[in-house]
PDB file of C-alpha atoms in Angstrom:
ATOM      1  CA  GLN A 124      88.988  56.155 140.924  1.00 50.00           C
ATOM      2  CA  GLN A 125      91.990  54.484 142.518  1.00 51.00           C
ATOM      3  CA  LEU A 126      92.619  53.118 145.971  1.00 48.00           C
ATOM      4  CA  ASP A 127      95.213  54.894 148.077  1.00 52.00           C
ATOM      5  CA  PHE A 128      97.497  51.903 148.683  1.00 49.00           C
ATOM      6  CA  THR A 129      99.334  53.645 151.520  1.00 53.00           C
ATOM      7  CA  ASN A 130      96.262  54.420 153.607  1.00 63.00           C
ATOM      8  CA  GLU A 131      92.815  53.492 152.346  1.00 65.00           C
ATOM      9  CA  TYR A 132      93.760  50.070 150.990  1.00 66.00           C
ATOM     10  CA  LYS A 133      95.539  49.003 154.183  1.00 72.00           C
ATOM     11  CA  GLU A 134      92.622  50.153 156.279  1.00 74.00           C
ATOM     12  CA  TYR A 135      90.166  48.084 154.253  1.00 72.00           C
ATOM     13  CA  MET A 136      92.447  45.068 154.504  1.00 71.00           C
ATOM     14  CA  GLN A 137      92.865  45.416 158.263  1.00 75.00           C
ATOM     15  CA  ASN A 138      89.092  45.701 158.693  1.00 75.00           C
ATOM     16  CA  LYS A 139      88.671  42.625 156.443  1.00 74.00           C
ATOM     17  CA  GLU A 140      86.413  44.612 154.098  1.00 70.00           C
ATOM     18  CA  ILE A 141      88.679  43.444 151.278  1.00 71.00           C
ATOM     19  CA  THR A 142      89.708  39.806 151.120  1.00 67.00           C
ATOM     20  CA  CYS A 143      89.950  39.513 147.342  1.00 67.00           C
ATOM     21  CA  LEU A 144      90.023  41.728 144.260  1.00 68.00           C
ATOM     22  CA  THR A 145      86.282  41.608 143.586  1.00 71.00           C
ATOM     23  CA  ASP A 146      85.491  42.976 147.059  1.00 72.00           C
ATOM     24  CA  VAL A 147      86.693  46.376 145.851  1.00 73.00           C
ATOM     25  CA  LEU A 148      83.543  46.691 143.744  1.00 72.00           C
ATOM     26  CA  ILE A 149      81.196  46.479 146.738  1.00 70.00           C
ATOM     27  CA  LEU A 150      82.909  49.107 148.864  1.00 72.00           C
ATOM     28  CA  ASP A 151      80.829  52.244 149.372  1.00 74.00           C
ATOM     29  CA  THR A 152      83.455  54.300 147.548  1.00 74.00           C
ATOM     30  CA  TYR A 153      83.312  52.161 144.416  1.00 73.00           C
ATOM     31  CA  LYS A 154      79.900  50.458 144.392  1.00 78.00           C
ATOM     32  CA  ASP A 155      78.554  52.939 141.825  1.00 82.00           C
ATOM     33  CA  CYS A 156      81.599  52.775 139.552  1.00 82.00           C
ATOM     34  CA  LYS A 157      81.098  51.431 136.033  1.00 85.00           C
ATOM     35  CA  VAL A 158      83.936  49.859 134.086  1.00 83.00           C
ATOM     36  CA  ASN A 159      83.881  49.467 130.300  1.00 79.00           C
ATOM     37  CA  CYS A 160      86.808  47.475 128.926  1.00 81.00           C
ATOM     38  CA  THR A 161      87.853  44.742 126.533  1.00 79.00           C
ATOM     39  CA  LEU A 162      88.414  41.167 127.624  1.00 86.00           C
ATOM     40  CA  SER A 163      92.133  41.494 126.915  1.00 84.00           C
ATOM     41  CA  THR A 164      92.343  44.546 129.190  1.00 85.00           C
ATOM     42  CA  LEU A 165      90.518  42.720 131.989  1.00 89.00           C
ATOM     43  CA  LEU A 166      92.752  39.675 131.705  1.00 92.00           C
ATOM     44  CA  SER A 167      95.873  41.847 131.669  1.00 90.00           C
ATOM     45  CA  ALA A 168      94.688  43.480 134.888  1.00 88.00           C
ATOM     46  CA  VAL A 169      93.644  40.289 136.691  1.00 90.00           C
ATOM     47  CA  VAL A 170      96.264  37.710 135.718  1.00 94.00           C
ATOM     48  CA  PRO A 171      99.496  38.420 137.626  1.00 92.00           C
ATOM     49  CA  VAL A 172     102.524  39.456 135.602  1.00 91.00           C
ATOM     50  CA  SER A 173     104.382  36.624 137.317  1.00 91.00           C
ATOM     51  CA  PHE A 174     102.247  34.232 135.230  1.00 93.00           C
ATOM     52  CA  VAL A 175     102.108  36.072 131.906  1.00 92.00           C
ATOM     53  CA  ARG A 176     104.921  38.515 131.249  1.00 86.00           C
ATOM     54  CA  THR A 177     104.651  38.567 127.450  1.00 82.00           C
ATOM     55  CA  ALA A 178     103.381  41.880 126.070  1.00 68.00           C
ATOM     56  CA  GLY A 179     100.433  41.512 123.726  1.00 75.00           C
ATOM     57  CA  PHE A 180      99.635  37.912 124.692  1.00 85.00           C
ATOM     58  CA  PHE A 181      96.062  38.580 125.851  1.00 86.00           C
ATOM     59  CA  GLN A 182      95.331  40.741 122.809  1.00 73.00           C
ATOM     60  CA  LYS A 183      96.384  37.889 120.543  1.00 74.00           C
ATOM     61  CA  PHE A 184      94.430  35.385 122.654  1.00 82.00           C
ATOM     62  CA  THR A 185      91.197  37.383 122.409  1.00 78.00           C
ATOM     63  CA  ASN A 186      91.730  37.884 118.669  1.00 65.00           C
ATOM     64  CA  TYR A 187      91.634  34.110 118.271  1.00 67.00           C
ATOM     65  CA  LEU A 188      88.400  33.874 120.266  1.00 69.00           C
ATOM     66  CA  GLY A 189      86.279  35.879 117.848  1.00 57.00           C
ATOM     67  CA  SER A 190      83.735  36.568 120.592  1.00 65.00           C
ATOM     68  CA  VAL A 191      83.720  37.184 124.336  1.00 75.00           C
ATOM     69  CA  GLU A 192      81.323  34.269 124.822  1.00 75.00           C
ATOM     70  CA  ALA A 193      83.899  31.848 123.358  1.00 76.00           C
ATOM     71  CA  PHE A 194      86.062  32.474 126.427  1.00 88.00           C
ATOM     72  CA  ASP A 195      83.654  30.373 128.527  1.00 88.00           C
ATOM     73  CA  TYR A 196      84.856  27.272 126.685  1.00 87.00           C
ATOM     74  CA  TYR A 197      88.496  27.952 127.574  1.00 91.00           C
ATOM     75  CA  ILE A 198      87.638  28.666 131.203  1.00 93.00           C
ATOM     76  CA  GLN A 199      86.182  25.149 131.378  1.00 92.00           C
ATOM     77  CA  ASN A 200      88.890  23.640 129.145  1.00 93.00           C
ATOM     78  CA  PRO A 201      92.099  25.569 129.858  1.00 94.00           C
ATOM     79  CA  ASP A 202      94.360  22.919 128.297  1.00 94.00           C
ATOM     80  CA  CYS A 203      92.808  23.773 124.929  1.00 91.00           C
ATOM     81  CA  ILE A 204      94.479  27.196 125.079  1.00 91.00           C
ATOM     82  CA  VAL A 205      97.735  25.327 124.522  1.00 91.00           C
ATOM     83  CA  THR A 206      96.490  22.644 122.118  1.00 88.00           C
ATOM     84  CA  ASP A 207      93.959  24.553 119.985  1.00 82.00           C
ATOM     85  CA  LEU A 208      95.431  28.012 119.543  1.00 78.00           C
ATOM     86  CA  LYS A 209      98.592  29.043 117.747  1.00 73.00           C
ATOM     87  CA  LEU A 210      99.950  31.059 120.640  1.00 81.00           C
ATOM     88  CA  ASP A 211     103.380  31.380 122.214  1.00 85.00           C
ATOM     89  CA  PRO A 212     103.491  28.120 124.223  1.00 91.00           C
ATOM     90  CA  VAL A 213     105.218  29.586 127.282  1.00 93.00           C
ATOM     91  CA  PRO A 214     102.647  32.275 128.276  1.00 93.00           C
ATOM     92  CA  ALA A 215      99.843  30.019 126.996  1.00 93.00           C
ATOM     93  CA  ALA A 216     100.908  27.258 129.393  1.00 95.00           C
ATOM     94  CA  SER A 217     101.236  29.753 132.261  1.00 96.00           C
ATOM     95  CA  PHE A 218      97.772  31.183 131.590  1.00 96.00           C
ATOM     96  CA  CYS A 219      96.408  27.637 131.392  1.00 96.00           C
ATOM     97  CA  SER A 220      97.958  26.896 134.788  1.00 96.00           C
ATOM     98  CA  TRP A 221      96.438  30.059 136.276  1.00 96.00           C
ATOM     99  CA  LEU A 222      92.965  29.086 135.014  1.00 96.00           C
ATOM    100  CA  LYS A 223      93.240  25.672 136.658  1.00 96.00           C
ATOM    101  CA  ASP A 224      93.118  27.279 140.098  1.00 95.00           C
ATOM    102  CA  PRO A 225      89.417  27.263 141.147  1.00 94.00           C
ATOM    103  CA  TYR A 226      89.919  30.411 143.223  1.00 91.00           C
ATOM    104  CA  ASN A 227      91.141  32.313 140.160  1.00 93.00           C
ATOM    105  CA  VAL A 228      88.212  31.096 138.075  1.00 94.00           C
ATOM    106  CA  VAL A 229      85.670  32.185 140.707  1.00 90.00           C
ATOM    107  CA  GLU A 230      87.242  35.632 140.912  1.00 89.00           C
ATOM    108  CA  LEU A 231      87.420  35.979 137.129  1.00 92.00           C
ATOM    109  CA  GLU A 232      83.827  34.831 136.578  1.00 91.00           C
ATOM    110  CA  THR A 233      82.651  37.206 139.314  1.00 87.00           C
ATOM    111  CA  LEU A 234      84.227  40.080 137.398  1.00 88.00           C
ATOM    112  CA  LEU A 235      82.873  38.894 134.042  1.00 89.00           C
ATOM    113  CA  ASN A 236      79.343  38.617 135.457  1.00 87.00           C
ATOM    114  CA  SER A 237      79.446  41.835 137.482  1.00 86.00           C
ATOM    115  CA  SER A 238      76.775  44.382 136.603  1.00 86.00           C
ATOM    116  CA  GLN A 239      79.427  47.054 137.143  1.00 86.00           C
ATOM    117  CA  ILE A 240      81.673  45.737 134.384  1.00 87.00           C
ATOM    118  CA  THR A 241      80.791  45.794 130.710  1.00 85.00           C
ATOM    119  CA  ILE A 242      83.049  43.730 128.490  1.00 83.00           C
ATOM    120  CA  LYS A 243      83.245  45.186 125.022  1.00 73.00           C
ATOM    121  CA  PRO A 244      82.723  42.659 122.239  1.00 66.00           C
ATOM    122  CA  VAL A 245      85.712  41.724 120.122  1.00 57.00           C
ATOM    123  CA  ALA A 246      85.050  44.719 117.933  1.00 60.00           C
ATOM    124  CA  GLN A 247      87.852  44.432 115.422  1.00 65.00           C
ATOM    125  CA  LYS A 248      90.830  42.268 114.594  1.00 68.00           C
ATOM    126  CA  PHE A 249      93.323  45.074 114.034  1.00 74.00           C
ATOM    127  CA  GLU A 250      93.703  48.704 113.004  1.00 71.00           C
ATOM    128  CA  GLY A 251      93.280  48.755 109.228  1.00 80.00           C
ATOM    129  CA  SER A 252      92.818  51.532 106.694  1.00 87.00           C
ATOM    130  CA  PRO A 253      89.270  52.970 106.856  1.00 90.00           C
ATOM    131  CA  ILE A 254      88.472  51.867 103.296  1.00 94.00           C
ATOM    132  CA  PHE A 255      84.886  50.913 104.204  1.00 94.00           C
ATOM    133  CA  ARG A 256      84.051  53.940 106.325  1.00 91.00           C
ATOM    134  CA  ASN A 257      80.286  54.660 106.411  1.00 91.00           C
ATOM    135  CA  LYS A 258      79.572  51.423 104.542  1.00 94.00           C
ATOM    136  CA  THR A 259      77.537  48.438 105.725  1.00 93.00           C
ATOM    137  CA  ILE A 260      78.583  45.016 104.489  1.00 95.00           C
ATOM    138  CA  CYS A 261      76.293  42.010 104.785  1.00 93.00           C
ATOM    139  CA  VAL A 262      77.888  38.587 105.309  1.00 91.00           C
ATOM    140  CA  THR A 263      76.238  35.224 104.824  1.00 90.00           C
ATOM    141  CA  GLY A 264      77.280  31.578 104.666  1.00 89.00           C
ATOM    142  CA  THR A 265      80.238  29.694 106.107  1.00 88.00           C
ATOM    143  CA  PHE A 266      83.658  31.312 105.782  1.00 90.00           C
ATOM    144  CA  GLN A 267      87.177  29.889 105.654  1.00 90.00           C
ATOM    145  CA  HIS A 268      88.388  32.909 107.610  1.00 90.00           C
ATOM    146  CA  GLY A 269      86.301  32.118 110.688  1.00 83.00           C
ATOM    147  CA  THR A 270      82.829  32.533 112.139  1.00 77.00           C
ATOM    148  CA  LEU A 271      80.470  35.290 111.069  1.00 80.00           C
ATOM    149  CA  GLU A 272      81.584  37.183 114.194  1.00 74.00           C
ATOM    150  CA  ASP A 273      85.194  36.809 113.039  1.00 80.00           C
ATOM    151  CA  ILE A 274      84.345  38.189 109.597  1.00 88.00           C
ATOM    152  CA  ILE A 275      82.427  41.125 111.076  1.00 86.00           C
ATOM    153  CA  ALA A 276      85.410  41.826 113.355  1.00 84.00           C
ATOM    154  CA  ILE A 277      87.703  41.850 110.311  1.00 90.00           C
ATOM    155  CA  LEU A 278      85.370  44.220 108.453  1.00 92.00           C
ATOM    156  CA  LYS A 279      85.256  46.537 111.464  1.00 87.00           C
ATOM    157  CA  SER A 280      89.036  46.735 111.232  1.00 87.00           C
ATOM    158  CA  TYR A 281      88.424  48.698 108.026  1.00 91.00           C
ATOM    159  CA  SER A 282      85.695  50.890 109.594  1.00 87.00           C
ATOM    160  CA  ALA A 283      82.812  48.913 108.049  1.00 91.00           C
ATOM    161  CA  GLU A 284      79.598  48.025 109.792  1.00 87.00           C
ATOM    162  CA  GLY A 285      79.076  44.289 109.463  1.00 86.00           C
ATOM    163  CA  THR A 286      75.654  42.672 109.496  1.00 85.00           C
ATOM    164  CA  THR A 287      73.980  39.351 108.764  1.00 84.00           C
ATOM    165  CA  LYS A 288      70.713  40.970 107.661  1.00 84.00           C
ATOM    166  CA  PHE A 289      70.034  42.628 104.334  1.00 91.00           C
ATOM    167  CA  ASP A 290      68.349  46.032 104.124  1.00 90.00           C
ATOM    168  CA  ASN A 291      68.597  49.210 102.073  1.00 91.00           C
ATOM    169  CA  THR A 292      71.734  50.370 103.904  1.00 93.00           C
ATOM    170  CA  VAL A 293      73.877  47.475 102.627  1.00 96.00           C
ATOM    171  CA  HIS A 294      76.744  48.493 100.351  1.00 96.00           C
ATOM    172  CA  CYS A 295      77.693  44.957  99.290  1.00 97.00           C
ATOM    173  CA  VAL A 296      77.277  41.299 100.253  1.00 97.00           C
ATOM    174  CA  VAL A 297      80.076  38.810 100.947  1.00 96.00           C
ATOM    175  CA  VAL A 298      79.286  35.115 100.601  1.00 96.00           C
ATOM    176  CA  GLY A 299      81.309  32.510 102.486  1.00 92.00           C
ATOM    177  CA  HIS A 300      83.659  30.182 100.632  1.00 89.00           C
ATOM    178  CA  TYR A 301      81.452  27.136 101.210  1.00 83.00           C
ATOM    179  CA  GLU A 302      78.484  28.724  99.402  1.00 75.00           C
ATOM    180  CA  ASP A 303      75.798  27.730 101.906  1.00 82.00           C
ATOM    181  CA  GLU A 304      74.540  31.288 102.041  1.00 86.00           C
ATOM    182  CA  ASP A 305      71.051  32.570 102.736  1.00 88.00           C
ATOM    183  CA  ARG A 306      69.834  32.739  99.143  1.00 92.00           C
ATOM    184  CA  SER A 307      67.167  35.295  99.999  1.00 92.00           C
ATOM    185  CA  ILE A 308      69.993  37.738 100.770  1.00 93.00           C
ATOM    186  CA  THR A 309      71.831  37.208  97.486  1.00 95.00           C
ATOM    187  CA  GLU A 310      68.569  37.324  95.539  1.00 95.00           C
ATOM    188  CA  LEU A 311      67.633  40.656  97.106  1.00 95.00           C
ATOM    189  CA  ALA A 312      71.115  42.006  96.478  1.00 96.00           C
ATOM    190  CA  ASN A 313      70.960  41.020  92.815  1.00 96.00           C
ATOM    191  CA  ALA A 314      67.464  42.482  92.489  1.00 96.00           C
ATOM    192  CA  TYR A 315      68.642  45.843  93.850  1.00 95.00           C
ATOM    193  CA  GLY A 316      71.898  45.833  91.910  1.00 96.00           C
ATOM    194  CA  ILE A 317      74.041  45.397  95.044  1.00 96.00           C
ATOM    195  CA  LYS A 318      77.452  43.843  94.435  1.00 96.00           C
ATOM    196  CA  VAL A 319      77.850  40.257  95.685  1.00 97.00           C
ATOM    197  CA  TYR A 320      81.391  38.999  96.359  1.00 96.00           C
ATOM    198  CA  GLY A 321      82.638  35.526  97.088  1.00 96.00           C
ATOM    199  CA  GLU A 322      84.861  35.294 100.158  1.00 95.00           C
ATOM    200  CA  ASP A 323      88.016  34.479  98.186  1.00 94.00           C
ATOM    201  CA  ASP A 324      87.552  37.298  95.671  1.00 96.00           C
ATOM    202  CA  PHE A 325      86.684  39.844  98.347  1.00 97.00           C
ATOM    203  CA  PHE A 326      89.686  39.081 100.549  1.00 96.00           C
ATOM    204  CA  ARG A 327      92.004  39.008  97.522  1.00 94.00           C
ATOM    205  CA  TYR A 328      90.692  42.203  95.908  1.00 94.00           C
ATOM    206  CA  TYR A 329      91.024  44.276  99.089  1.00 95.00           C
ATOM    207  CA  GLU A 330      94.282  42.532 100.113  1.00 93.00           C
ATOM    208  CA  ILE A 331      92.793  41.608 103.476  1.00 93.00           C
ATOM    209  CA  ASP A 332      94.818  38.415 103.777  1.00 90.00           C
ATOM    210  CA  LEU A 333      98.004  40.477 103.451  1.00 90.00           C
ATOM    211  CA  ASP A 334      96.890  42.749 106.291  1.00 88.00           C
ATOM    212  CA  ILE A 335      95.956  39.778 108.488  1.00 84.00           C
ATOM    213  CA  GLN A 336      99.354  38.193 107.902  1.00 84.00           C
ATOM    214  CA  LYS A 337     101.126  41.486 108.668  1.00 82.00           C
ATOM    215  CA  GLN A 338      99.185  41.727 111.933  1.00 74.00           C
ATOM    216  CA  ARG A 339     100.117  38.162 112.882  1.00 71.00           C
ATOM    217  CA  ASP A 340     103.762  38.770 112.012  1.00 74.00           C
ATOM    218  CA  MET A 341     103.774  41.906 114.153  1.00 66.00           C
ATOM    219  CA  LEU A 342     102.215  40.139 117.133  1.00 58.00           C
ATOM    220  CA  ASP A 343     104.616  37.209 116.727  1.00 61.00           C
ATOM    221  CA  HIS A 344     107.479  39.703 116.801  1.00 58.00           C
ATOM    222  CA  TYR A 345     106.201  41.222 120.061  1.00 50.00           C
ATOM    223  CA  LEU A 346     105.681  37.798 121.581  1.00 49.00           C
ATOM    224  CA  LYS A 347     109.267  36.686 120.956  1.00 54.00           C
TER     225      LYS A 347
END
């Protein structure tokens, strides 16, 4: 549903039923509405274009996060968006400035914590070929390519189901580069004849690093 900005919206404003964006959710017309969106979509809708004009910036930002929960850290430490992440410095600095306004943070956190809004997890890094469709891949250990959530997001880009638990649905196991894996997983995999890959071999064999670099190059192109 959308507000009629020529009539309904003005009436709500004049009656002081709406004083900020989040008030829309408690109006009788919209109190039962449910919104299901990604964090990048929410940020694109909430942060004014006057602050962040660069197309694709929030998608790239959320890709770096690896999980929705990681955003809490950057809400509390907005300067780290500029210093920690390899993002276009201009929109990154503008977004950082926007997050430093307490009013904006309150409004954003109200939306993030609203029972009417469901933020989808960072489901996948990019749109890859569905080479792992209908396959479940178990990951274990510490990876060079990111957290376990990051690795699962990468696998989902190829239509795989990622998991950290081994069962009879697992197609293969990928062990992190630093080899501090759960040995019970690799032992079970070997016992059942399930292929076990090291991180480096797996990413090289399926040319995943090439796809990740292509995605970064494409986003960098859009951000220029």
